[in-house]
CSV table of C-alpha atoms in Angstrom, one decimal:
chain,number,residue,atom,x,y,z
B,1,MET,CA,-7.1,10.9,0.3
B,2,THR,CA,-9.6,8.0,0.3
B,3,THR,CA,-11.9,6.5,-2.2
B,4,PRO,CA,-15.3,5.0,-1.5
B,5,THR,CA,-14.8,1.4,-0.6
B,6,PRO,CA,-16.2,-0.9,-3.2
B,7,SER,CA,-18.3,-3.9,-2.3
B,8,ALA,CA,-16.5,-7.2,-2.1
B,9,GLY,CA,-15.3,-8.5,-5.4
B,10,ARG,CA,-15.1,-5.1,-7.1
B,11,VAL,CA,-11.5,-4.3,-7.1
B,12,ARG,CA,-8.4,-6.1,-5.9
B,13,GLY,CA,-5.3,-4.5,-4.4
B,14,ARG,CA,-4.2,-2.2,-1.6
B,15,THR,CA,-2.1,0.9,-1.1
B,16,VAL,CA,-1.6,2.5,2.2
B,17,ARG,CA,-0.7,6.1,2.9
B,18,LEU,CA,2.3,6.8,5.3
B,19,GLY,CA,0.4,8.5,8.1
B,20,ALA,CA,-1.8,5.4,8.8
B,21,ALA,CA,1.3,3.2,9.1
B,22,CYS,CA,3.3,5.2,11.6
B,23,VAL,CA,0.8,7.5,13.4
B,24,ALA,CA,-2.9,8.1,13.4
B,25,ALA,CA,-3.2,10.0,10.2
B,26,ALA,CA,-5.1,9.9,6.9
B,27,GLY,CA,-5.0,6.7,4.8
B,28,LEU,CA,-4.1,6.4,1.1
B,29,VAL,CA,-6.4,4.4,-1.0
B,30,THR,CA,-8.1,1.3,0.3
B,31,VAL,CA,-10.2,-0.9,-1.9
B,32,GLY,CA,-12.2,-4.1,-1.2
B,33,MET,CA,-10.8,-7.5,-2.0
B,34,ALA,CA,-12.7,-10.2,-3.7
B,35,THR,CA,-13.5,-13.3,-1.8
B,36,PRO,CA,-11.0,-15.8,-3.2
B,37,ALA,CA,-12.2,-18.7,-5.3
B,38,LEU,CA,-11.6,-22.3,-4.3
B,39,ALA,CA,-8.2,-23.6,-5.1
B,40,ASP,CA,-9.5,-25.8,-8.0
B,41,SER,CA,-11.9,-23.2,-9.4
B,42,ASP,CA,-11.9,-19.7,-10.8
B,43,GLN,CA,-14.2,-16.7,-10.6
B,44,LEU,CA,-14.7,-13.7,-12.9
B,45,TRP,CA,-14.9,-10.2,-11.3
B,46,ILE,CA,-15.8,-6.8,-12.5
B,47,VAL,CA,-13.7,-3.7,-11.9
B,48,ALA,CA,-16.0,-0.6,-11.3
B,49,PRO,CA,-16.1,2.3,-8.9
B,50,TYR,CA,-18.8,2.4,-6.3
B,51,GLU,CA,-19.5,6.0,-6.9
B,52,ALA,CA,-18.5,8.9,-9.3
B,53,VAL,CA,-19.3,12.6,-9.2
B,54,VAL,CA,-19.4,14.7,-12.4
B,55,PRO,CA,-19.5,18.5,-12.2
B,56,THR,CA,-21.9,20.8,-13.9
B,57,ALA,CA,-20.4,23.4,-16.3
B,58,ALA,CA,-18.2,26.0,-14.6
B,59,GLY,CA,-20.1,28.9,-16.3
B,60,PRO,CA,-22.5,29.9,-19.1
B,61,GLY,CA,-21.4,28.6,-22.5
B,62,GLN,CA,-18.8,26.2,-21.1
B,63,GLU,CA,-18.8,22.4,-21.4
B,64,PRO,CA,-18.9,20.3,-18.2
B,65,ALA,CA,-15.7,18.6,-17.4
B,66,THR,CA,-15.3,14.9,-18.4
B,67,ARG,CA,-14.5,12.1,-15.9
B,68,THR,CA,-13.1,8.7,-16.8
B,69,LEU,CA,-14.4,5.6,-15.1
B,70,GLY,CA,-11.8,2.8,-15.0
B,71,LEU,CA,-13.7,-0.4,-15.8
B,72,GLY,CA,-12.4,-3.8,-16.4
B,73,LEU,CA,-12.4,-7.5,-15.6
B,74,TYR,CA,-10.1,-9.9,-13.8
B,75,HIS,CA,-10.1,-13.5,-12.5
B,76,ASP,CA,-8.6,-15.4,-9.6
B,77,HIS,CA,-6.8,-18.5,-10.7
B,78,SER,CA,-3.4,-18.4,-12.5
B,79,GLY,CA,-3.8,-22.0,-13.6
B,80,PHE,CA,-6.6,-21.2,-16.0
B,81,GLN,CA,-6.5,-19.0,-19.1
B,82,VAL,CA,-9.5,-16.6,-19.4
B,83,THR,CA,-10.2,-14.9,-22.7
B,84,ASP,CA,-12.9,-13.2,-24.7
B,85,GLY,CA,-14.1,-11.2,-21.8
B,86,ARG,CA,-17.4,-9.4,-22.5
B,87,LEU,CA,-18.4,-6.6,-20.1
B,88,THR,CA,-21.9,-5.3,-20.6
B,89,VAL,CA,-22.4,-1.7,-19.5
B,90,ASP,CA,-26.0,-0.4,-19.1
B,91,VAL,CA,-26.2,3.4,-18.8
B,92,SER,CA,-30.0,3.7,-19.1
B,93,GLY,CA,-30.1,4.9,-15.6
B,94,LEU,CA,-28.1,8.0,-16.5
B,95,THR,CA,-30.8,9.5,-18.7
B,96,GLY,CA,-31.0,13.3,-18.0
B,97,VAL,CA,-28.1,12.9,-15.5
B,98,ALA,CA,-24.9,12.3,-17.5
B,99,ASP,CA,-23.7,11.6,-21.0
B,100,VAL,CA,-21.1,8.9,-21.9
B,101,VAL,CA,-18.4,8.5,-24.5
B,102,TRP,CA,-17.8,4.9,-25.3
B,103,PRO,CA,-14.2,3.7,-25.7
B,104,GLU,CA,-13.1,1.9,-28.9
B,105,ASN,CA,-13.4,-1.6,-27.4
B,106,CYS,CA,-17.1,-1.1,-26.7
B,107,ALA,CA,-20.0,-1.8,-29.2
B,108,PRO,CA,-22.9,0.4,-28.2
B,109,SER,CA,-26.6,-0.3,-28.9
B,110,GLY,CA,-28.9,2.3,-27.5
B,111,THR,CA,-28.0,2.8,-23.8
B,112,THR,CA,-26.1,-0.5,-23.5
B,113,ALA,CA,-22.7,-1.5,-24.8
B,114,VAL,CA,-20.8,-4.7,-24.8
B,115,CYS,CA,-17.1,-4.0,-24.2
B,116,SER,CA,-14.4,-6.5,-25.2
B,117,VAL,CA,-11.5,-7.6,-23.0
B,118,PRO,CA,-9.6,-10.2,-25.1
B,119,GLU,CA,-7.2,-11.3,-22.4
B,120,VAL,CA,-8.7,-11.2,-18.8
B,121,PRO,CA,-5.9,-10.5,-16.3
B,122,LEU,CA,-5.3,-11.7,-12.7
B,123,THR,CA,-5.3,-8.1,-11.4
B,124,GLY,CA,-8.0,-5.4,-11.4
B,125,ILE,CA,-6.5,-3.1,-14.1
B,126,THR,CA,-8.5,-0.7,-16.2
B,127,SER,CA,-9.2,-2.0,-19.7
B,128,VAL,CA,-12.4,-0.1,-20.5
B,129,PRO,CA,-12.0,3.7,-19.9
B,130,LEU,CA,-15.5,5.0,-20.0
B,131,GLN,CA,-15.9,8.8,-20.2
B,132,ILE,CA,-18.8,10.5,-18.6
B,133,ARG,CA,-19.9,14.1,-18.1
B,134,ALA,CA,-22.9,15.9,-16.7
B,135,ALA,CA,-25.9,16.2,-19.1
B,136,ALA,CA,-26.5,19.7,-20.4
B,137,ASP,CA,-29.6,20.4,-18.3
B,138,ALA,CA,-28.6,18.3,-15.2
B,139,ALA,CA,-28.6,20.2,-11.9
B,140,ALA,CA,-26.4,19.6,-9.0
B,141,GLY,CA,-27.8,16.9,-6.8
B,142,ALA,CA,-29.2,14.8,-9.7
B,143,SER,CA,-28.1,11.1,-9.6
B,144,GLY,CA,-28.3,7.9,-11.7
B,145,ARG,CA,-26.6,4.6,-11.9
B,146,ILE,CA,-24.7,2.4,-14.3
B,147,THR,CA,-25.1,-1.4,-14.0
B,148,TYR,CA,-22.8,-4.2,-15.2
B,149,SER,CA,-22.7,-7.8,-16.1
B,150,ALA,CA,-19.9,-9.9,-17.6
B,151,THR,CA,-18.9,-13.3,-19.1
B,152,ALA,CA,-15.6,-14.8,-20.3
B,153,ALA,CA,-14.3,-18.0,-21.9
B,154,THR,CA,-12.1,-20.2,-19.7
B,155,THR,CA,-9.9,-23.3,-19.9
B,156,MET,CA,-11.6,-24.5,-16.7
B,157,GLU,CA,-14.2,-27.2,-17.0
B,158,GLY,CA,-17.4,-25.8,-18.3
B,159,GLY,CA,-15.7,-23.3,-20.6
B,160,GLN,CA,-17.4,-20.1,-19.3
B,161,LEU,CA,-17.2,-17.8,-16.3
B,162,THR,CA,-19.9,-15.4,-15.3
B,163,ALA,CA,-19.4,-12.4,-12.9
B,164,PRO,CA,-21.6,-12.2,-9.8
B,165,GLU,CA,-24.7,-9.9,-10.1
B,166,GLY,CA,-25.1,-6.6,-8.4
B,167,TYR,CA,-22.3,-4.5,-9.7
B,168,GLU,CA,-23.2,-0.8,-10.2
B,169,THR,CA,-21.8,2.7,-10.1
B,170,THR,CA,-23.9,5.6,-8.6
B,171,VAL,CA,-23.2,8.7,-10.7
B,172,LYS,CA,-24.0,12.1,-9.0
B,173,VAL,CA,-23.9,15.6,-10.4
B,174,GLY,CA,-22.1,18.0,-8.2
B,175,ALA,CA,-20.9,21.5,-7.7
B,176,GLY,CA,-17.7,22.4,-6.0
B,177,PRO,CA,-13.9,22.4,-6.4
B,178,ASP,CA,-12.0,19.4,-7.6
B,179,LEU,CA,-8.4,19.6,-6.6
B,180,VAL,CA,-6.1,17.3,-8.5
B,181,VAL,CA,-2.4,16.7,-7.5
B,182,GLU,CA,0.1,15.9,-10.2
B,183,ARG,CA,1.4,12.3,-10.0
B,184,PRO,CA,5.1,12.3,-10.9
B,185,ALA,CA,7.2,9.2,-11.9
B,186,PRO,CA,9.5,7.7,-9.3
B,187,VAL,CA,13.0,9.1,-9.0
B,188,GLU,CA,15.5,6.3,-9.4
B,189,GLY,CA,19.2,5.8,-8.7
B,190,VAL,CA,19.9,8.9,-6.6
B,191,GLN,CA,23.1,9.1,-4.6
B,192,PRO,CA,23.0,9.8,-0.8
B,193,GLY,CA,24.0,13.5,-0.3
B,194,SER,CA,22.4,14.7,-3.5
B,195,THR,CA,19.3,16.8,-3.9
B,196,VAL,CA,16.3,15.9,-6.0
B,197,PRO,CA,13.2,17.8,-7.1
B,198,VAL,CA,9.9,17.0,-5.5
B,199,PRO,CA,7.2,18.0,-8.0
B,200,PHE,CA,4.1,19.6,-6.5
B,201,SER,CA,1.4,21.1,-8.7
B,202,VAL,CA,-2.4,21.3,-8.1
B,203,VAL,CA,-5.2,22.0,-10.6
B,204,ASN,CA,-8.8,22.7,-9.9
B,205,ASN,CA,-10.9,20.6,-12.3
B,206,GLY,CA,-14.1,21.5,-10.5
B,207,ASN,CA,-16.8,24.0,-11.4
B,208,GLN,CA,-16.4,26.3,-8.4
B,209,PRO,CA,-13.3,28.0,-7.0
B,210,ALA,CA,-11.3,26.7,-4.0
B,211,ASN,CA,-11.0,29.7,-1.7
B,212,GLY,CA,-7.7,28.7,-0.2
B,213,LEU,CA,-5.7,25.5,0.0
B,214,GLN,CA,-4.5,23.2,2.8
B,215,ALA,CA,-1.5,21.0,1.9
B,216,THR,CA,0.0,18.2,4.0
B,217,PHE,CA,3.3,16.4,3.2
B,218,TYR,CA,4.5,13.3,4.9
B,219,VAL,CA,8.3,13.0,4.3
B,220,THR,CA,10.2,9.8,5.3
B,221,ARG,CA,13.3,10.5,7.3
B,222,GLY,CA,15.8,9.8,4.5
B,223,LEU,CA,14.7,13.0,2.8
B,224,ASP,CA,14.9,16.6,4.1
B,225,LEU,CA,12.7,19.3,2.4
B,226,GLY,CA,14.3,22.1,4.5
B,227,THR,CA,12.0,25.1,4.8
B,228,VAL,CA,9.1,24.5,2.5
B,229,ASP,CA,7.4,27.9,2.8
B,230,PRO,CA,6.9,30.5,5.5
B,231,ARG,CA,3.2,29.4,5.6
B,232,CYS,CA,4.2,25.8,6.6
B,233,THR,CA,5.1,24.1,9.9
B,234,SER,CA,7.0,20.8,10.3
B,235,THR,CA,6.5,18.2,13.0
B,236,PRO,CA,8.3,14.9,13.4
B,237,VAL,CA,5.8,12.1,13.9
B,238,GLY,CA,6.0,8.4,14.9
B,239,GLU,CA,5.9,6.3,18.1
B,240,GLY,CA,8.6,6.0,20.6
B,241,GLY,CA,12.2,7.0,20.8
B,242,PRO,CA,14.1,10.1,19.6
B,243,VAL,CA,14.3,8.9,16.0
B,244,LYS,CA,11.0,9.6,14.1
B,245,PRO,CA,10.3,7.9,10.8
B,246,VAL,CA,8.3,10.7,9.2
B,247,THR,CA,8.1,14.5,9.2
B,248,ARG,CA,4.7,16.0,8.7
B,249,VAL,CA,4.6,19.4,7.0
B,250,ASP,CA,1.3,21.3,7.2
B,251,CYS,CA,0.7,24.3,5.0
B,252,ALA,CA,-2.1,26.8,4.7
B,253,PHE,CA,-2.3,29.0,1.5
B,254,ASP,CA,-4.9,31.7,0.9
B,255,ASP,CA,-4.6,31.5,-2.9
B,256,VAL,CA,-7.9,31.2,-4.8
B,257,LEU,CA,-8.0,28.5,-7.4
B,258,ALA,CA,-10.6,29.3,-10.0
B,259,PRO,CA,-12.0,26.4,-12.1
B,260,GLY,CA,-9.2,25.4,-14.4
B,261,GLY,CA,-6.7,27.3,-12.3
B,262,SER,CA,-3.4,25.8,-10.9
B,263,PHE,CA,-1.2,26.3,-7.9
B,264,THR,CA,2.5,25.8,-7.4
B,265,LEU,CA,4.9,26.9,-4.6
B,266,PRO,CA,6.8,30.1,-5.2
B,267,GLU,CA,10.0,28.1,-5.0
B,268,PRO,CA,10.1,24.5,-6.3
B,269,LEU,CA,10.5,21.8,-3.7
B,270,ARG,CA,13.8,20.0,-3.4
B,271,ALA,CA,14.8,17.3,-1.0
B,272,THR,CA,18.3,16.5,0.3
B,273,VAL,CA,19.0,12.7,0.3
B,274,ALA,CA,20.5,11.5,3.6
B,275,SER,CA,23.4,9.1,4.0
B,276,TYR,CA,21.0,6.5,5.4
B,277,ALA,CA,18.4,6.9,2.7
B,278,LEU,CA,17.1,4.0,0.6
B,279,ASN,CA,13.5,3.7,-0.4
B,280,GLU,CA,12.0,7.1,0.4
B,281,ARG,CA,8.8,8.9,-0.3
B,282,VAL,CA,6.9,12.1,0.0
B,283,ASP,CA,3.1,11.8,0.3
B,284,LEU,CA,1.3,14.9,-0.9
B,285,ASN,CA,-2.3,15.7,0.2
B,286,VAL,CA,-4.4,18.8,-0.5
B,287,SER,CA,-7.9,20.0,0.3
B,288,ALA,CA,-9.8,23.2,-0.2
B,289,SER,CA,-9.9,25.6,2.8
B,290,GLY,CA,-13.0,26.3,4.8
B,291,GLY,CA,-14.3,22.7,4.7
B,292,ALA,CA,-15.4,22.9,1.0
B,293,GLU,CA,-16.2,19.4,-0.2
B,294,ASP,CA,-14.1,18.2,-3.0
B,295,LEU,CA,-16.0,16.6,-5.9
B,296,ALA,CA,-13.4,13.8,-6.4
B,297,PRO,CA,-11.2,13.4,-3.3
B,298,GLU,CA,-9.6,10.3,-4.6
B,299,ASP,CA,-7.2,12.4,-6.7
B,300,ASN,CA,-6.3,14.9,-3.9
B,301,GLY,CA,-3.0,13.2,-3.2
B,302,ALA,CA,0.1,11.7,-4.8
B,303,VAL,CA,3.3,9.9,-3.8
B,304,VAL,CA,6.8,11.0,-4.9
B,305,GLU,CA,9.0,8.0,-4.6
B,306,VAL,CA,12.8,8.5,-4.3
B,307,ARG,CA,15.0,5.4,-4.5
B,308,ALA,CA,18.6,5.9,-3.4
B,309,VAL,CA,21.6,3.8,-4.2
B,310,ASN,CA,22.3,2.2,-0.8
B,311,THR,CA,22.4,-1.0,1.2
B,312,ALA,CA,21.6,-2.2,4.7
B,313,ASP,CA,23.4,-5.2,6.4
B,314,PHE,CA,20.9,-7.1,8.5
B,315,ALA,CA,22.4,-9.5,11.0
B,316,VAL,CA,21.2,-11.8,13.8
B,317,ARG,CA,23.0,-13.1,16.8
B,318,GLY,CA,22.0,-16.2,18.9
B,319,ALA,CA,23.0,-16.9,22.5
B,320,LYS,CA,24.9,-19.5,24.6
B,321,VAL,CA,23.3,-20.4,27.9
B,322,SER,CA,23.9,-23.2,30.5
B,323,GLY,CA,21.8,-24.9,33.2
B,324,ALA,CA,21.0,-28.1,34.9
B,325,ALA,CA,17.9,-30.3,34.1
B,326,GLY,CA,14.8,-28.5,35.4
B,327,ASP,CA,16.4,-25.0,35.3
B,328,THR,CA,14.8,-22.2,33.4
B,329,VAL,CA,17.3,-20.1,31.5
B,330,LYS,CA,17.0,-16.8,29.7
B,331,ALA,CA,18.2,-16.5,26.0
B,332,ALA,CA,18.1,-13.2,24.2
B,333,LEU,CA,18.2,-13.3,20.4
B,334,THR,CA,19.4,-10.1,18.8
B,335,PHE,CA,18.8,-8.5,15.4
B,336,ARG,CA,20.9,-5.5,14.3
B,337,ASN,CA,20.7,-3.3,11.2
B,338,ARG,CA,24.4,-2.6,10.5
B,339,GLY,CA,23.4,0.0,7.9
B,340,PRO,CA,24.3,2.3,6.4
B,341,ALA,CA,20.7,2.6,5.3
B,342,TRP,CA,17.6,2.5,7.4
B,343,ILE,CA,14.8,0.3,6.2
B,344,ALA,CA,11.0,1.0,6.3
B,345,ASN,CA,7.8,-0.5,5.1
B,346,LEU,CA,5.7,2.5,6.1
B,347,GLY,CA,3.4,2.1,3.1
B,348,SER,CA,2.4,-1.5,3.7
B,349,GLY,CA,3.0,-1.7,7.4
B,350,ASP,CA,4.8,-5.1,7.0
B,351,PRO,CA,7.7,-6.1,9.2
B,352,VAL,CA,11.1,-5.4,7.6
B,353,GLY,CA,12.0,-9.0,8.2
B,354,LEU,CA,11.5,-12.1,10.4
B,355,VAL,CA,13.7,-13.8,13.0
B,356,ASP,CA,13.1,-17.6,12.9
B,357,LEU,CA,14.1,-19.8,15.8
B,358,THR,CA,14.3,-23.6,15.9
B,359,VAL,CA,14.2,-24.6,19.6
B,360,PRO,CA,17.2,-26.7,20.6
B,361,GLN,CA,16.5,-30.3,21.5
B,362,GLY,CA,16.2,-31.1,25.2
B,363,ALA,CA,14.5,-27.8,26.0
B,364,THR,CA,11.0,-26.3,26.1
B,365,VAL,CA,10.2,-22.6,25.6
B,366,THR,CA,8.2,-21.3,28.6
B,367,SER,CA,8.1,-17.6,27.9
B,368,VAL,CA,7.6,-16.1,24.4
B,369,PRO,CA,8.5,-12.5,23.5
B,370,GLU,CA,5.9,-10.2,22.1
B,371,ASN,CA,5.6,-10.4,18.3
B,372,CYS,CA,6.7,-14.0,18.2
B,373,GLN,CA,4.3,-16.7,16.9
B,374,PRO,CA,4.6,-20.5,17.6
B,375,ARG,CA,5.1,-22.8,14.6
B,376,THR,CA,5.5,-26.5,13.9
B,377,LEU,CA,8.9,-27.6,12.6
B,378,ASP,CA,7.6,-27.3,9.0
B,379,GLY,CA,6.4,-23.8,9.6
B,380,SER,CA,2.7,-24.5,10.0
B,381,TRP,CA,0.5,-22.9,12.6
B,382,TYR,CA,1.1,-24.5,16.1
B,383,GLU,CA,-2.1,-25.3,17.9
B,384,GLY,CA,-0.8,-25.9,21.3
B,385,GLY,CA,-0.5,-22.3,22.6
B,386,PRO,CA,2.4,-19.8,22.7
B,387,ALA,CA,4.7,-21.9,24.9
B,388,GLY,CA,6.1,-25.3,24.1
B,389,ALA,CA,6.3,-25.0,20.3
B,390,PRO,CA,9.4,-26.4,18.4
B,391,ARG,CA,9.8,-23.3,16.4
B,392,TYR,CA,9.1,-19.5,16.6
B,393,VAL,CA,8.8,-16.8,14.0
B,394,CYS,CA,9.3,-13.2,15.3
B,395,ASP,CA,8.2,-10.1,13.5
B,396,LEU,CA,10.7,-7.2,13.3
B,397,PRO,CA,9.2,-3.7,13.3
B,398,MET,CA,7.9,-2.0,10.2
B,399,TRP,CA,11.0,0.2,10.2
B,400,VAL,CA,14.5,0.0,11.7
B,401,ALA,CA,17.0,2.8,11.8
B,402,GLU,CA,20.7,2.3,10.9
B,403,ASN,CA,22.6,0.6,13.8
B,404,GLN,CA,19.3,-0.2,15.6
B,405,THR,CA,19.0,-3.4,17.5
B,406,VAL,CA,15.9,-5.5,18.4
B,407,THR,CA,16.0,-8.1,21.1
B,408,PHE,CA,13.7,-11.1,21.5
B,409,PRO,CA,14.0,-12.4,25.1
B,410,PHE,CA,13.0,-16.1,25.3
B,411,GLU,CA,12.9,-18.3,28.4
B,412,LEU,CA,13.5,-22.0,28.1
B,413,ARG,CA,13.3,-24.9,30.6
B,414,ILE,CA,16.1,-27.4,30.3
B,415,ASP,CA,14.4,-30.8,30.3
B,416,THR,CA,17.4,-32.9,29.4
B,417,VAL,CA,21.0,-31.8,29.5
B,418,ILE,CA,22.4,-32.4,26.0
B,419,ALA,CA,25.9,-30.8,25.7
B,420,GLY,CA,26.1,-28.4,22.8
B,421,SER,CA,22.4,-28.8,21.8
B,422,ALA,CA,21.8,-26.0,19.2
B,423,GLY,CA,18.8,-24.5,17.4
B,424,THR,CA,19.1,-22.3,14.3
B,425,VAL,CA,18.4,-18.6,14.4
B,426,ALA,CA,17.7,-17.3,10.9
B,427,LEU,CA,16.9,-14.0,9.4
B,428,LYS,CA,14.1,-14.2,6.7
B,429,PRO,CA,12.1,-11.9,4.5
B,430,PRO,CA,8.6,-11.0,5.5
B,431,TYR,CA,7.3,-12.9,2.5
B,432,GLY,CA,8.7,-15.6,0.2
B,433,THR,CA,12.1,-17.2,0.3
B,434,GLN,CA,14.4,-14.8,-1.6
B,435,PRO,CA,17.1,-13.0,0.4
B,436,LEU,CA,16.4,-9.4,1.3
B,437,PRO,CA,17.5,-7.4,-1.8
B,438,PHE,CA,19.1,-4.5,0.0
B,439,ASP,CA,21.3,-6.8,2.2
B,440,PRO,CA,24.8,-7.2,0.7
B,441,ASN,CA,26.1,-9.7,3.3
B,442,HIS,CA,24.2,-12.9,4.0
B,443,ARG,CA,26.9,-14.6,6.0
B,444,ASN,CA,25.5,-13.0,9.2
B,445,ASP,CA,21.9,-13.9,8.4
B,446,THR,CA,22.1,-17.1,10.6
B,447,SER,CA,23.3,-17.9,14.0
B,448,LYS,CA,22.8,-20.5,16.8
B,449,LEU,CA,21.1,-20.7,20.2
B,450,VAL,CA,23.3,-23.2,22.1
B,451,LEU,CA,22.5,-24.9,25.4
B,452,ASN,CA,25.3,-26.1,27.6
B,453,PRO,CA,28.2,-25.4,25.1
């Protein structure tokens, strides 16, 4: 599922669906990021959707379904306290298109309301849930807009922040199905070898039936759904090698979901947790058959997270090489996941870890492996090009199977023979400085690259 991408500054945050990370498949939700404020300043931003669709009534004598717009405020700088946020919402552009129900923290006056956000957070969370629904006489195709402005008090010099101008939400009246997938809570603390339920339920909140249903499940390799349904097919997906990180399950159901109707499988889904499972997930996506356009595709998917009790012992190994002055020698640094769990960052696409090499004294790197970036000794960006840096940081893949190895083949020229000259090889997390939380053994997180031992 995807949502319309807001303009810069509207919403902060990112979530990525599995298929986009490991194969060319549909993305989860992607939202725009605000341009960051300067380090010694702060900026107030408005949280508002770019677009919203409200359905007409499903039939005579029925009320149109209500939609909730998640509005709010946030700011950039953690060093300043921002309070007394005042979000002004102007719905005059919705006349004859949609009606609104103001939340309790809004004070309306005519078609405008000032909504209070006492403590403005650093993240774009919903603090003003505005309900809207199609006006009684509105026809499909009608549209209007909501505009916004905002101010807040701050401890920064000047005492007040003002959000940039130009925030608005286009509201359209539509007709069609609106399939909504249940969003279950994560399943925590499961044991490898056990089975867990995978909730899957779909409701049609639209005003027209869905004449059939297409469902796609992306299942990480630590879970096995078995045979989902005779109307489904399963395909391992992912690049390279016999081990695939994800299984894609495609299903086609001919059930008709009337407005207000629901769909579940004849037999509830259950997943067997593999011995190598750790942080697993099943991404669920649905769409109406026949190409029918969904009124709100942003709620057509959900993620079931399954977190197993398991560990993965990451280890690095350096090398010992010898040569005379002027010789070029090959030195392969090796990473190994000793298991028992596999590790994957399929949601974010981040590497599972980094291998950090400090080059031994008396040598110059002449050939750099793929996915290795040059650095200065203090970790800053090295401006001199790939070769010749005093330090290198190498990205591991976004997923590694249990017992998998990754090799980084360096070539170095020995400029001066220094017996036993050694550089550190260290395993590090992709972000921050804390040790990898799933790794129970940190004694093998460092090694040495030794020249002329």
